[in-house]
Coordinates of C-alpha atoms in Angstrom, one line a residue:
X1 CA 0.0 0.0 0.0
X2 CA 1.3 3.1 -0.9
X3 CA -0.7 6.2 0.9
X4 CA -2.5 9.2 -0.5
X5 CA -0.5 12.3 0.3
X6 CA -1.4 16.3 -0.6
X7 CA 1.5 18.3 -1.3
X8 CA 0.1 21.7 -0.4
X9 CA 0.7 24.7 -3.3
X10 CA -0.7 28.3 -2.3
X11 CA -1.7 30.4 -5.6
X12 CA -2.8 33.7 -6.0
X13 CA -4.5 35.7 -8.4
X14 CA -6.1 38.3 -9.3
X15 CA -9.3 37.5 -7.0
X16 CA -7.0 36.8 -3.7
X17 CA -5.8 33.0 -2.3
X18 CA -6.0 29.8 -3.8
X19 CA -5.2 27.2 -1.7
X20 CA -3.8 24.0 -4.5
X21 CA -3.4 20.2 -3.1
X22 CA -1.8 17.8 -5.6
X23 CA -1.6 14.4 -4.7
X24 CA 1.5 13.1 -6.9
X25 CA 2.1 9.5 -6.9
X26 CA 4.7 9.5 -10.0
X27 CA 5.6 5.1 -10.1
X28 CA 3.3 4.4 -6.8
X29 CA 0.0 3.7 -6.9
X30 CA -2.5 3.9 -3.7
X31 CA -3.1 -0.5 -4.3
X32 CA -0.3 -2.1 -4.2
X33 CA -1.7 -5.8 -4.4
X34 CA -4.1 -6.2 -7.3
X35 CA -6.9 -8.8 -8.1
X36 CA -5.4 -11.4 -10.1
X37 CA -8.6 -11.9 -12.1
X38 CA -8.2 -8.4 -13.3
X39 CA -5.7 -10.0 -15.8
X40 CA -8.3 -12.5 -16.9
X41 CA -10.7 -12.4 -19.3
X42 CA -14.3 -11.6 -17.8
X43 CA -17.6 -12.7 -18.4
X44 CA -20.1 -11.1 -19.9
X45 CA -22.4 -8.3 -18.2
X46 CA -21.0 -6.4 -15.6
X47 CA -17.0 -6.1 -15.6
X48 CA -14.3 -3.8 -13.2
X49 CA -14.5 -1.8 -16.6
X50 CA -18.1 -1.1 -16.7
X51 CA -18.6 -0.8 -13.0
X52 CA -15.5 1.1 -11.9
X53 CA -13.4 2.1 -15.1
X54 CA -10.6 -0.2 -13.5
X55 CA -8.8 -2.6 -15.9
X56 CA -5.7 -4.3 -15.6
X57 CA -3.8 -1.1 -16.3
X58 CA -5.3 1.7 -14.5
X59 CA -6.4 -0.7 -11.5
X60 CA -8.0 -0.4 -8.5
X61 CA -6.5 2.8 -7.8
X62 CA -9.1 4.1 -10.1
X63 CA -11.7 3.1 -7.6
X64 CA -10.1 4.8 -4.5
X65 CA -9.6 8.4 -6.9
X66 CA -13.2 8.3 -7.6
X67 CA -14.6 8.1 -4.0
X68 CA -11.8 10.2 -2.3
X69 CA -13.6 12.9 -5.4
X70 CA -16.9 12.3 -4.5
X71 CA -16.8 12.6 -0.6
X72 CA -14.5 15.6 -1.1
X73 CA -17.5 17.2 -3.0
X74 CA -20.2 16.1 -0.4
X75 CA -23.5 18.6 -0.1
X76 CA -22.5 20.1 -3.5
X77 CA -23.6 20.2 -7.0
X78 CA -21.2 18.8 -9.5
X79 CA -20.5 19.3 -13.0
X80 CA -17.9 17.6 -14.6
X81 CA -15.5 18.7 -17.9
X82 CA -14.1 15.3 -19.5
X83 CA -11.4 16.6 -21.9
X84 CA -11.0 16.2 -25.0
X85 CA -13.9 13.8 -25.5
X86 CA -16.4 15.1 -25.2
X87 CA -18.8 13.6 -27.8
X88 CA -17.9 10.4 -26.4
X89 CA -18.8 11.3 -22.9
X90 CA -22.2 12.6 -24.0
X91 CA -23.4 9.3 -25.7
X92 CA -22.2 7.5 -22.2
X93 CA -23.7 9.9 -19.6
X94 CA -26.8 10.2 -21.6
X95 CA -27.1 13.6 -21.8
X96 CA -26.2 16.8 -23.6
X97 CA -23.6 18.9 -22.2
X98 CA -23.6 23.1 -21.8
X99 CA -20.6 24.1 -24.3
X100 CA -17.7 26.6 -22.5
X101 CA -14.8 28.0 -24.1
X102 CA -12.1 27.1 -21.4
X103 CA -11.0 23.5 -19.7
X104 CA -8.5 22.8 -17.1
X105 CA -5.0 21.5 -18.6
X106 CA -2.5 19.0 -17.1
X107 CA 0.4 17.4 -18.2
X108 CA 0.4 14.3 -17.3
X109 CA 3.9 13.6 -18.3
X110 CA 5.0 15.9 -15.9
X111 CA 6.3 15.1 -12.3
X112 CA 5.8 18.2 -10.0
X113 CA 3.1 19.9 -9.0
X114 CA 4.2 23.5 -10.8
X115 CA 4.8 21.5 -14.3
X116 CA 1.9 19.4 -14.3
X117 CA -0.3 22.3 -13.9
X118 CA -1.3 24.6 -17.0
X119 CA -4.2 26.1 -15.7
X120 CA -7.2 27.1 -17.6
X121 CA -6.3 26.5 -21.8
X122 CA -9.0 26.8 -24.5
X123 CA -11.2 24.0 -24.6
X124 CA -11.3 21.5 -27.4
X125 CA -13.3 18.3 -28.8
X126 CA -12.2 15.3 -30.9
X127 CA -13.9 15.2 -34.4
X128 CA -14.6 12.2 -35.7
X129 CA -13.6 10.6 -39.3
X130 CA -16.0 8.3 -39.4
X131 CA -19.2 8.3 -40.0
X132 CA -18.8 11.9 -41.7
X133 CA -18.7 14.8 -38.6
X134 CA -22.1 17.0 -38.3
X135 CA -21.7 20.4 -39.3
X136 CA -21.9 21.0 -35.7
X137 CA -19.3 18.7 -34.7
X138 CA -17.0 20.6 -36.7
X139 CA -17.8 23.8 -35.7
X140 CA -17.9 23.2 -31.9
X141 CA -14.6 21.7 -32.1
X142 CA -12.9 24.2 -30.3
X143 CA -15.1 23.5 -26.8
X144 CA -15.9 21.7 -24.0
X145 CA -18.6 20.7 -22.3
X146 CA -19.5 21.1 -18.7
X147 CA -21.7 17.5 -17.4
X148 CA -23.7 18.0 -14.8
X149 CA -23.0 14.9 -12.5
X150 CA -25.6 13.1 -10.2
X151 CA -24.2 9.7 -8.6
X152 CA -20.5 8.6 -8.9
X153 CA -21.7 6.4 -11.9
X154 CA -21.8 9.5 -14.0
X155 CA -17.9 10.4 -13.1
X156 CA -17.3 6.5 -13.9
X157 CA -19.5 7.0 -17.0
X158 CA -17.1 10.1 -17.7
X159 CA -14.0 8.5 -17.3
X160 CA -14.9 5.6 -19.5
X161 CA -15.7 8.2 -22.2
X162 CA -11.8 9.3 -21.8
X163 CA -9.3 6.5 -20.4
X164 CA -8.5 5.0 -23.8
X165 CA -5.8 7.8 -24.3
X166 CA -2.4 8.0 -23.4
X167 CA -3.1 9.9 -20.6
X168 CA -6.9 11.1 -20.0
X169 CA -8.3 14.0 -17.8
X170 CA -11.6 15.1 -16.1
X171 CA -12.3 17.3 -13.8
X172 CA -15.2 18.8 -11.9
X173 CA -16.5 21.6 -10.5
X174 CA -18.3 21.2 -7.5
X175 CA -20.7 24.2 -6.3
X176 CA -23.4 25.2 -4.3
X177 CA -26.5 23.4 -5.8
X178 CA -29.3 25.8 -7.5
X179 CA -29.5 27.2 -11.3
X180 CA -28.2 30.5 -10.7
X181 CA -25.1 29.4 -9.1
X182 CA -24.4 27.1 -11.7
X183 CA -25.1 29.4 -14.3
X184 CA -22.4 31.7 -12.8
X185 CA -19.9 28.8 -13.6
X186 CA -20.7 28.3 -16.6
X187 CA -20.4 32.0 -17.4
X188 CA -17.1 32.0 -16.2
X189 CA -15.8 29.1 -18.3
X190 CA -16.8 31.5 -21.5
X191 CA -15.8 34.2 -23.5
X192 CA -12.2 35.2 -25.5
X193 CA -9.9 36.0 -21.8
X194 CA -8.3 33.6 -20.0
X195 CA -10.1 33.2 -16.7
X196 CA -8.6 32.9 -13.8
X197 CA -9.0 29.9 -11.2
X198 CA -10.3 32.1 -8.7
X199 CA -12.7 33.8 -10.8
X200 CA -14.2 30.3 -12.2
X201 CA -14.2 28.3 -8.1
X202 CA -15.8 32.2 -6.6
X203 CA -15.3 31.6 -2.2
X204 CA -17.9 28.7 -2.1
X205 CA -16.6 26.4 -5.6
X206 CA -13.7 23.6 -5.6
X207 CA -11.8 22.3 -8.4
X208 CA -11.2 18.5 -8.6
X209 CA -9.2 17.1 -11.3
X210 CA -8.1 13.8 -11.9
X211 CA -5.7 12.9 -14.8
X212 CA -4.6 9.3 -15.1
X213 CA -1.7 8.2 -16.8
X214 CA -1.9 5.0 -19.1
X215 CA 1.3 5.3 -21.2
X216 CA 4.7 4.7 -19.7
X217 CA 5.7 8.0 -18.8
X218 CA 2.6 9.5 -18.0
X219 CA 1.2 9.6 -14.4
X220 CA -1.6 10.1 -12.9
X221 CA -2.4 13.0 -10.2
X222 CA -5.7 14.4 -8.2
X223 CA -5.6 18.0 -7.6
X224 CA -8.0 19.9 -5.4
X225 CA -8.4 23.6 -5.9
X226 CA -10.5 26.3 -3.3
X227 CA -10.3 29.6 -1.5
X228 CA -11.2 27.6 1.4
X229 CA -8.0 25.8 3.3
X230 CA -9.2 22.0 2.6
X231 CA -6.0 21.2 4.8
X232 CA -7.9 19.0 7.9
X233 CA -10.4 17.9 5.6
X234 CA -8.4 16.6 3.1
X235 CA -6.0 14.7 5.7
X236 CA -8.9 12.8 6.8
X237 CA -10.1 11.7 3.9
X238 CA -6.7 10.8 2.8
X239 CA -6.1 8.7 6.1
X240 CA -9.6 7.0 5.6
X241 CA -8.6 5.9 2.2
X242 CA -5.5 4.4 3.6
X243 CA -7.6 2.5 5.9
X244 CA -9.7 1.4 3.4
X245 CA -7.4 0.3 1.0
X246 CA -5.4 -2.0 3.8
X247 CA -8.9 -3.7 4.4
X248 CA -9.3 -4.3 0.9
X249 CA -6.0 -6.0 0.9
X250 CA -5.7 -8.0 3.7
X251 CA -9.4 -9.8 2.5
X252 CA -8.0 -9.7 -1.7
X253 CA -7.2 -13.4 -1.0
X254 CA -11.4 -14.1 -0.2
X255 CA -12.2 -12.3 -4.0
X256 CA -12.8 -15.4 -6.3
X257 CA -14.9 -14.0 -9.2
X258 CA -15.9 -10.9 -11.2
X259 CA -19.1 -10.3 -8.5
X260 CA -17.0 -10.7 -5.5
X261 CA -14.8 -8.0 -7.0
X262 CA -17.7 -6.1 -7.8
X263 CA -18.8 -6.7 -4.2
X264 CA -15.5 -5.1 -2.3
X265 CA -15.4 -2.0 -4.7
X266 CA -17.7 0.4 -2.5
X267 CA -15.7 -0.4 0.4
X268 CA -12.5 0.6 -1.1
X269 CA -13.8 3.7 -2.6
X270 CA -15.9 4.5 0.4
X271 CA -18.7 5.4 -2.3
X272 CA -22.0 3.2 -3.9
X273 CA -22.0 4.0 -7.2
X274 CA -26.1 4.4 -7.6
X275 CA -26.0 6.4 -4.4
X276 CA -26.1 10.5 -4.6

């Protein structure tokens, strides 16, 4: 087991304080003892894929990013940007997303917090070869779209929509619940200037990104952004996922089959994945 750890990064900008939390764990990874059936072939109907977005590269580790996420964001509204393909992530979620202008950036090649970290950078959607792109495929090519997200199925849903890459991002914006406030984000994330973070999170939004790395050289990160000090609140979490993650491995021995996997995921992630 290799635990979750925030380095903490203070920015400013031109709206005051942003306090940054990038949990870097370059070669590591927060399992360290994997299912063996992960490197199986799997039945049909419900798979670690389908169910998690784990496979038998980006692994259970997958599982413990998306509930650490999810509880961070507890009591708000979240609405989620999955770069690059966003097309894709409409046809999995279901739903049509509100087009913006500007996406979070990370390299995932990167190995420090400062290089990894690009900031906002114009947003952008894959266009497809085949079957022939819409005329609005084409001309919305230059942005992204903002998902609003009700259950951490729909952030699974999301990261299925991306993973397939090299390295793949997505990263949400969680907010006060209500239209108004969302529509403030939204406005934010649009228009021909370079917002800043501050201006997009306001004092009551947080940033949560999470790029994973699936390529050799790529690695994956969480990052946490908010005018609020997340410090305590992150440290917890962080130390409940440890906890987690060492019961998960002491009982990996007991997991036999595809639904007994299925079965120890919401422990490890701390999160059902039907469950607001």
């Amino acid at each position: 087991m290799h635990p979750i750890r925030f380095e903490a990064v203070r920015l400013r900008d031109d709206h005051g304080v942003v306090h940054a939390f990038h949990h870097l764990p370059g070669d590591e990874v927060a399992v360290s003892r994997n299912w063996p059936g992960l490197y199986d072939d799997w039945p049909g109907g419900r798979t670690p894929f389908s169910e998690w977005a784990v496979n038998n590269n980006n692994a259970e580790e997958v599982a413990v990013y998306v509930g650490l996420l999810w509880r961070l964001s507890a009591g708000l509204a979240r609405y989620a940007i999955p770069a690059y393909y966003r097309d894709d992530a409409a046809r999995a979620l279901g739903r049509e997303p509100v087009l913006v202008d500007w996406e979070y950036g990370i390299d995932a090649e990167e190995t420090t917090a400062e290089a990894r970290d690009n900031g906002f950078v114009p947003g952008r959607s894959a266009v497809r070869i085949r079957p022939e792109p819409t005329a609005w495929e084409v001309e919305n090519a230059g942005r992204a779209g903002l998902f609003p997200l009700e259950t951490p199925r729909d952030l699974v849903c999301a990261l299925r929509a991306v993973v397939f890459d090299a390295s793949s991002e997505v990263t949400v914006f969680a907010v006060p619940p209500g239209p108004e406030r969302f529509a403030r984000l939204a406005a934010a994330l649009r228009g021909p200037v370079r917002p800043s973070l501050g201006d997009v999170l306001g004092d009551d939004g947080i940033l949560l990104d999470l790029t994973i790395g699936s390529d050799l050289g790529a690695y994956d990160s969480l990052l946490v952004a908010s005018r609020t000090d997340l410090r305590e609140r992150l440290a917890a979490l962080a130390a409940d996922c440890d906890r987690r993650v060492d019961s998960y491995e002491q009982g990996l021995d007991r997991l036999r089959t595809v639904p007994d996997f299925l079965r120890a995921m919401p422990g490890l992630a701390g999160v059902r994945l039907d469950v607001p």
